[in-house]
PDB file of C-alpha atoms in Angstrom:
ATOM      1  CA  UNK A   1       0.000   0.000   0.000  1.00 86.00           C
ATOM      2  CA  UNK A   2       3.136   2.373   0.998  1.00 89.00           C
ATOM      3  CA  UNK A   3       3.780   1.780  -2.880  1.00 92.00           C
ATOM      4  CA  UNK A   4       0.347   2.610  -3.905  1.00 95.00           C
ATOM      5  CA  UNK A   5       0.916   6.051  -1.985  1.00 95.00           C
ATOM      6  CA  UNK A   6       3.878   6.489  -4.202  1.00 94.00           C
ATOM      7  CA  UNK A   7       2.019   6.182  -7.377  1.00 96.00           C
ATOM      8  CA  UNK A   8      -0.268   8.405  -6.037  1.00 97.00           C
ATOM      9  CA  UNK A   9       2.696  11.494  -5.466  1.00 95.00           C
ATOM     10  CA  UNK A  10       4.299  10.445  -9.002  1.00 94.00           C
ATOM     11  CA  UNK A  11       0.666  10.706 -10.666  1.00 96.00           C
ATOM     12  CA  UNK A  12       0.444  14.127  -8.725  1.00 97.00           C
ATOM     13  CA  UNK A  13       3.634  15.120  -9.536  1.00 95.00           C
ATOM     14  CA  UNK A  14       3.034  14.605 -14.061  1.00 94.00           C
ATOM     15  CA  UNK A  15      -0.429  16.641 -12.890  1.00 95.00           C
ATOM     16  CA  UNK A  16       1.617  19.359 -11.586  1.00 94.00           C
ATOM     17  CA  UNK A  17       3.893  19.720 -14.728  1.00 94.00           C
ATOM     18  CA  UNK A  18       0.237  19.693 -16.787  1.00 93.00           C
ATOM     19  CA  UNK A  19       0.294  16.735 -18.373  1.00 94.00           C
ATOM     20  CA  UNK A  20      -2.476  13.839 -17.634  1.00 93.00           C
ATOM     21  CA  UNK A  21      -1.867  10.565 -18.100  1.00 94.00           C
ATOM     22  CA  UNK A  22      -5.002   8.738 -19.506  1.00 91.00           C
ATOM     23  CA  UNK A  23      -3.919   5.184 -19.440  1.00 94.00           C
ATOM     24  CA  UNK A  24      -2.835   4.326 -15.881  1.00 97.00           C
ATOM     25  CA  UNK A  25      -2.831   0.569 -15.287  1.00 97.00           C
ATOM     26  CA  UNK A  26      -0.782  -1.739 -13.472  1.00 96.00           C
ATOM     27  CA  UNK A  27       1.008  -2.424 -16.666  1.00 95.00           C
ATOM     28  CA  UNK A  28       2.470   1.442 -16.617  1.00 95.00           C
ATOM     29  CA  UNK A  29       3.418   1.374 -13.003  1.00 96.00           C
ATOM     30  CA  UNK A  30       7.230  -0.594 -12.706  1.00 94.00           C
ATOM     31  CA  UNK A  31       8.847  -0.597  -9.149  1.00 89.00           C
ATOM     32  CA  UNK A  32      12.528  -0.443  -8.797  1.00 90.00           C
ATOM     33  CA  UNK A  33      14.564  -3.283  -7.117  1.00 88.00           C
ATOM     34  CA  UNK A  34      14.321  -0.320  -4.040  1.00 88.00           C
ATOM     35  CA  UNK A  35      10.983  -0.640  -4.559  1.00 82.00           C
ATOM     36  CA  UNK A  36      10.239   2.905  -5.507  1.00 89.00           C
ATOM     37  CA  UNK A  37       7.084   3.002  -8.147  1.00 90.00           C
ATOM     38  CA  UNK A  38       7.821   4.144 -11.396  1.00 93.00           C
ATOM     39  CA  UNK A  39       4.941   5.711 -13.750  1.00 95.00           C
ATOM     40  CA  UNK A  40       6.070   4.665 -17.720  1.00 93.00           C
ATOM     41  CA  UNK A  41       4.612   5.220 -20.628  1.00 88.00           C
ATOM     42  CA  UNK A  42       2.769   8.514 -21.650  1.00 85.00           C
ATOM     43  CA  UNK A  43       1.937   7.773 -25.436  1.00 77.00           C
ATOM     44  CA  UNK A  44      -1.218   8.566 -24.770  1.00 83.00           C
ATOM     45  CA  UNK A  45      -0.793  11.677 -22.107  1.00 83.00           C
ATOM     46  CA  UNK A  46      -2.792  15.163 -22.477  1.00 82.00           C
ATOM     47  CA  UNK A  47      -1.097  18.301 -21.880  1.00 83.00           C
ATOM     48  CA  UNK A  48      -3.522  20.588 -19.827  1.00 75.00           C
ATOM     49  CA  UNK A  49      -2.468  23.860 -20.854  1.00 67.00           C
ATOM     50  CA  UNK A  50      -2.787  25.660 -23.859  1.00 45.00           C
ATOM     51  CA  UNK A  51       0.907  25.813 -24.987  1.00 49.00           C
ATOM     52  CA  UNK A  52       1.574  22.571 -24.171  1.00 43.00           C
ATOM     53  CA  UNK A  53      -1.308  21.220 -25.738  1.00 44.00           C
ATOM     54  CA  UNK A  54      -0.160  23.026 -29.349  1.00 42.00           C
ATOM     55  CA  UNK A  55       2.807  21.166 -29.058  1.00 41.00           C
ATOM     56  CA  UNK A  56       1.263  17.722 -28.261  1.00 40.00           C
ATOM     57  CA  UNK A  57      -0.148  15.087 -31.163  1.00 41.00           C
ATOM     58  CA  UNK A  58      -3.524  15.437 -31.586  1.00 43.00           C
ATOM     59  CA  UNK A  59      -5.957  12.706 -31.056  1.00 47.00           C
ATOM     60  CA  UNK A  60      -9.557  12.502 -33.732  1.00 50.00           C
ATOM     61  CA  UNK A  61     -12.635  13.098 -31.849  1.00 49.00           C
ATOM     62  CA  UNK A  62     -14.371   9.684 -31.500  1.00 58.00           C
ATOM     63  CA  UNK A  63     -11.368   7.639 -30.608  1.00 69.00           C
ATOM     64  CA  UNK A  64     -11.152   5.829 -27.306  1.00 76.00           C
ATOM     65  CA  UNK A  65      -7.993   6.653 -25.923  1.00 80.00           C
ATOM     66  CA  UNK A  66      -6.809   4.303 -22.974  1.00 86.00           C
ATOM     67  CA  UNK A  67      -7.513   0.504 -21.384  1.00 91.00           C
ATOM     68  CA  UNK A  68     -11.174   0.616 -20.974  1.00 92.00           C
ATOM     69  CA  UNK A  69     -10.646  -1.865 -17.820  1.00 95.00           C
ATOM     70  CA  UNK A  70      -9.395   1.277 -16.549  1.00 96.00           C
ATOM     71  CA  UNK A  71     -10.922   4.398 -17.882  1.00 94.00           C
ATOM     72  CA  UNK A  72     -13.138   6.860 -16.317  1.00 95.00           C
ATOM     73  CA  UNK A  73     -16.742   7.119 -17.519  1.00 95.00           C
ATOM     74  CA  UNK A  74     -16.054  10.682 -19.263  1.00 94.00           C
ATOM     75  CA  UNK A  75     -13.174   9.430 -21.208  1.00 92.00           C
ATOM     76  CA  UNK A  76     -14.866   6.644 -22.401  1.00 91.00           C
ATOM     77  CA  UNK A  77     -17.242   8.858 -23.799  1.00 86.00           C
ATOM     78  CA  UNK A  78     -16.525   8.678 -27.471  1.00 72.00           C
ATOM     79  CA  UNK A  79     -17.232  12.579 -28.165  1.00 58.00           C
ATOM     80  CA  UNK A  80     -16.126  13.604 -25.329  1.00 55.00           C
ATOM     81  CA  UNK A  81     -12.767  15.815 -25.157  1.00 66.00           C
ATOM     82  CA  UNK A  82     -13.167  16.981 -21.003  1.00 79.00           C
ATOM     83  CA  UNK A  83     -10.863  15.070 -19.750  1.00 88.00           C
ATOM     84  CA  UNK A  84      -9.124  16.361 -16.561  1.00 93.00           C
ATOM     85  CA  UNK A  85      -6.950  15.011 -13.897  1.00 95.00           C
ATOM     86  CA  UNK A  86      -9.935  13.456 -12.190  1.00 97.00           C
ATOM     87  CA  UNK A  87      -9.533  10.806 -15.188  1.00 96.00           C
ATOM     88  CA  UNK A  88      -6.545   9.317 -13.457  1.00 97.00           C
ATOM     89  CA  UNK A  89      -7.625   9.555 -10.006  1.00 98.00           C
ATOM     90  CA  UNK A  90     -10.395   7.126 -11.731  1.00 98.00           C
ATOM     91  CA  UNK A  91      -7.721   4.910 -13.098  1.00 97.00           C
ATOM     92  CA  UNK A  92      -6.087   4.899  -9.509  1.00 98.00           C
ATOM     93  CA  UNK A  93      -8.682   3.739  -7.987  1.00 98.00           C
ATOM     94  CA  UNK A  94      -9.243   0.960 -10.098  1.00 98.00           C
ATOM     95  CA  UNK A  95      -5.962  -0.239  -9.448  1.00 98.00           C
ATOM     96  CA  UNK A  96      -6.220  -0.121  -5.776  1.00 98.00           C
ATOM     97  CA  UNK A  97      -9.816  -1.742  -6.271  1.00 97.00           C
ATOM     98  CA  UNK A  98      -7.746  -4.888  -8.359  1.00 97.00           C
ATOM     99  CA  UNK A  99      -4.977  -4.640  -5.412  1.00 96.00           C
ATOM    100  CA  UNK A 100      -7.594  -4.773  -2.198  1.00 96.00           C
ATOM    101  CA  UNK A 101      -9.966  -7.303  -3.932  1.00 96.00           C
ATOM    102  CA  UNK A 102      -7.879  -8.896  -6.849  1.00 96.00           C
ATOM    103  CA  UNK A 103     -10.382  -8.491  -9.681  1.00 96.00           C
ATOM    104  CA  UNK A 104     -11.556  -5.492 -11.682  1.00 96.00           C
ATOM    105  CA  UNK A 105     -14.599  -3.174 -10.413  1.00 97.00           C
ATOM    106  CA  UNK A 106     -16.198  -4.090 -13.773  1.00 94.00           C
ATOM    107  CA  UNK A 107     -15.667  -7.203 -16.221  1.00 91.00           C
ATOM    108  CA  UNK A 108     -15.195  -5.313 -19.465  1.00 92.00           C
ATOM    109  CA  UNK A 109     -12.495  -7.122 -21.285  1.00 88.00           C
ATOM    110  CA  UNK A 110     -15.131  -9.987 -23.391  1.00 89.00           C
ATOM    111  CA  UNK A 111     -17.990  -7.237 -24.157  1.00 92.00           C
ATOM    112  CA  UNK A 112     -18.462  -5.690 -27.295  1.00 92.00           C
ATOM    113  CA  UNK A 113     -16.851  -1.722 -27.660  1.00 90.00           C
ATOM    114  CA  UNK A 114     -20.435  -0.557 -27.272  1.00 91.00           C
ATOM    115  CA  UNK A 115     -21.437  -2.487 -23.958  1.00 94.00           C
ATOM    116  CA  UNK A 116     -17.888  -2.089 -22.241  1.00 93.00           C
ATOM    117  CA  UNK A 117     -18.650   1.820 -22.420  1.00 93.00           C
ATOM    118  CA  UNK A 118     -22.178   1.258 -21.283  1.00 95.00           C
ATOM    119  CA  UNK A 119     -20.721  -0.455 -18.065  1.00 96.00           C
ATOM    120  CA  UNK A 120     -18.316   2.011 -17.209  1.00 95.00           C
ATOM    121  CA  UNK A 121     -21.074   5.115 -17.558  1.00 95.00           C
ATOM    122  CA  UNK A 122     -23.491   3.285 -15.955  1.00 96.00           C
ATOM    123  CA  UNK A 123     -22.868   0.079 -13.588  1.00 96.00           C
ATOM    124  CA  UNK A 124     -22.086   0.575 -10.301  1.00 95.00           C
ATOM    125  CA  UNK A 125     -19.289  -1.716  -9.199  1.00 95.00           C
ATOM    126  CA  UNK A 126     -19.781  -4.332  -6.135  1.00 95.00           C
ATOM    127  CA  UNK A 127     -18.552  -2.829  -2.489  1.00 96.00           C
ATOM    128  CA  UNK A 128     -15.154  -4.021  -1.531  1.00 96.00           C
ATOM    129  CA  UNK A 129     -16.165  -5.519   1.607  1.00 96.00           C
ATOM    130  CA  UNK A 130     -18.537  -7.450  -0.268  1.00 95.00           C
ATOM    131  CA  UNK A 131     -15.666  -9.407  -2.217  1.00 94.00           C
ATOM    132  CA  UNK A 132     -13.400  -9.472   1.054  1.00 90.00           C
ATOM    133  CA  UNK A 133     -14.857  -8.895   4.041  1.00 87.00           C
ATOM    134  CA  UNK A 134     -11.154  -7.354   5.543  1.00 86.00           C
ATOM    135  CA  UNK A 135     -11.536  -4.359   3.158  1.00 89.00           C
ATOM    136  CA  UNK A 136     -14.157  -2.402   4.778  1.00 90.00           C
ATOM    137  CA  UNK A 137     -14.312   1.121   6.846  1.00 95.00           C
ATOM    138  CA  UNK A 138     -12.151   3.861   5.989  1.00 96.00           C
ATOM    139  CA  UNK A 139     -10.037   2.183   3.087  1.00 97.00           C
ATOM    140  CA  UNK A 140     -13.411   1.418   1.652  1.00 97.00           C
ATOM    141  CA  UNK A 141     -14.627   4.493   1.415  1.00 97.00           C
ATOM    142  CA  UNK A 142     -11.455   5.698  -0.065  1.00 98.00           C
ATOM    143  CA  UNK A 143     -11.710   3.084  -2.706  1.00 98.00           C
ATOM    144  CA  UNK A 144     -15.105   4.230  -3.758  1.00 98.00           C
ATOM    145  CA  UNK A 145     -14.384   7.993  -3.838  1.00 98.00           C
ATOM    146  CA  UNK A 146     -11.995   7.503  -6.238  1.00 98.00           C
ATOM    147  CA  UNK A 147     -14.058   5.609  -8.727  1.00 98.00           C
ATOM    148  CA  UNK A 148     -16.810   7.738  -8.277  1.00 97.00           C
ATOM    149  CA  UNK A 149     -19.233   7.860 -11.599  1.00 96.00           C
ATOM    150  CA  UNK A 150     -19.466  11.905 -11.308  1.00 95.00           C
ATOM    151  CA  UNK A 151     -16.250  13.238 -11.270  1.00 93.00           C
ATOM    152  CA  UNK A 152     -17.284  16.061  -9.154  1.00 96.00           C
ATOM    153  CA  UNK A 153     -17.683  13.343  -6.272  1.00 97.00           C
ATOM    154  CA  UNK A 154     -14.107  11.718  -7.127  1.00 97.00           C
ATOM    155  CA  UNK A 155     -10.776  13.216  -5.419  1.00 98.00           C
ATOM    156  CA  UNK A 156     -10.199  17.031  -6.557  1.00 96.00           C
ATOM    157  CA  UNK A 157      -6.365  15.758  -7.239  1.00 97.00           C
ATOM    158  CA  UNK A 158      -4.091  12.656  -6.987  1.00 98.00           C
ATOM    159  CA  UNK A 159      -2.453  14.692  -4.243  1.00 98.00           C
ATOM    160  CA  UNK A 160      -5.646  14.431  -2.217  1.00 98.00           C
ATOM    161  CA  UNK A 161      -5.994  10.622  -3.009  1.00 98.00           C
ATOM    162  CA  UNK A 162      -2.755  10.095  -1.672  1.00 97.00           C
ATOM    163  CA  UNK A 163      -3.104  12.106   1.344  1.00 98.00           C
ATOM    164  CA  UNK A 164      -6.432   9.864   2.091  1.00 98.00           C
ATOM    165  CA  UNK A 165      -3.955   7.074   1.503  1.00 98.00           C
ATOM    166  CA  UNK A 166      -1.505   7.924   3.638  1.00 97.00           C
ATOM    167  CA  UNK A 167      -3.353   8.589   6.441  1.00 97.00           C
ATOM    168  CA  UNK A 168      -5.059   5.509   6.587  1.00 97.00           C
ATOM    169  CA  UNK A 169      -1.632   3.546   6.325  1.00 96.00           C
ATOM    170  CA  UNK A 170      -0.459   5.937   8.958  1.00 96.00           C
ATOM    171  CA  UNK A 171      -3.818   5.227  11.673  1.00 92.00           C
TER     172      UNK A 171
END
């Protein structure tokens, strides 16, 4: 979890230079043999200001950017182009959903383009302590704020997720 936290300050820290990932996933996150977390692979990042952005490739409107397993319902919206930061708190807390219960918050990977975007908008996933009974309370809560439907319910920042984070480790 300590390493989770970590992810959590490097995600902040790519946020803070304006640029959002938009395809966090276990399979972008390396740890060191010091076991220091690593984010790789931005081929797919967003710069979030202006001047950056003129400088960044451009993606076609319509194009799902990202592993749907772990996008946020507003980036899987095919016209959709307001994408914040709030995408990869999403993706964060599907990966600490996968670490604390060892399965996805939604099966997505055998259903049609169409229906795998319908389940992210729209299903609510199962309650952690329903899958393990250990993962309930406070790290529960956590879990769920991050993968909150309505980004305006999620974390504000990644900075904020891993201060939730922390503190829990630390009670």
């Amino acid at each position: 979890m300590r390493s989770f936290q970590r992810v959590c300050d490097a995600v902040a820290f790519s946020h803070s230079q304006g640029v959002i990932h938009r395809d966090l996933k276990p399979g972008n996150i390396l740890v060191t043999g010091r076991g220091v977390p690593k984010v790789i692979d931005f081929g797919v990042a967003k710069a979030t200001s202006m001047e950056l952005t003129e400088r960044s490739f451009c993606t076609e409107t319509g194009q799902l950017i990202g592993t749907p397993e772990y996008m946020s319902p507003e980036q899987a919206d095919l016209g959709g182009t307001d994408i914040d930061t709030r995408s990869d708190v999403y993706a964060l807390g599907v990966i600490l959903y996968e670490l604390l219960c060892e399965q996805l918050p939604y099966n997505v990977k055998q259903k049609a383009l169409h229906e795998a975007i319908r389940v992210i908008q729209e299903d609510r996933p199962d309650r952690p302590s329903t899958i393990t009974r250990v993962i309930r309370g406070d790290i529960e809560t956590i879990t769920l704020k991050a993968i909150e439907k309505q980004r305006d319910r999620r974390y504000d920042s990644a900075a904020s997720f891993g201060r939730d984070i922390k503190r829990y480790l630390d009670s």
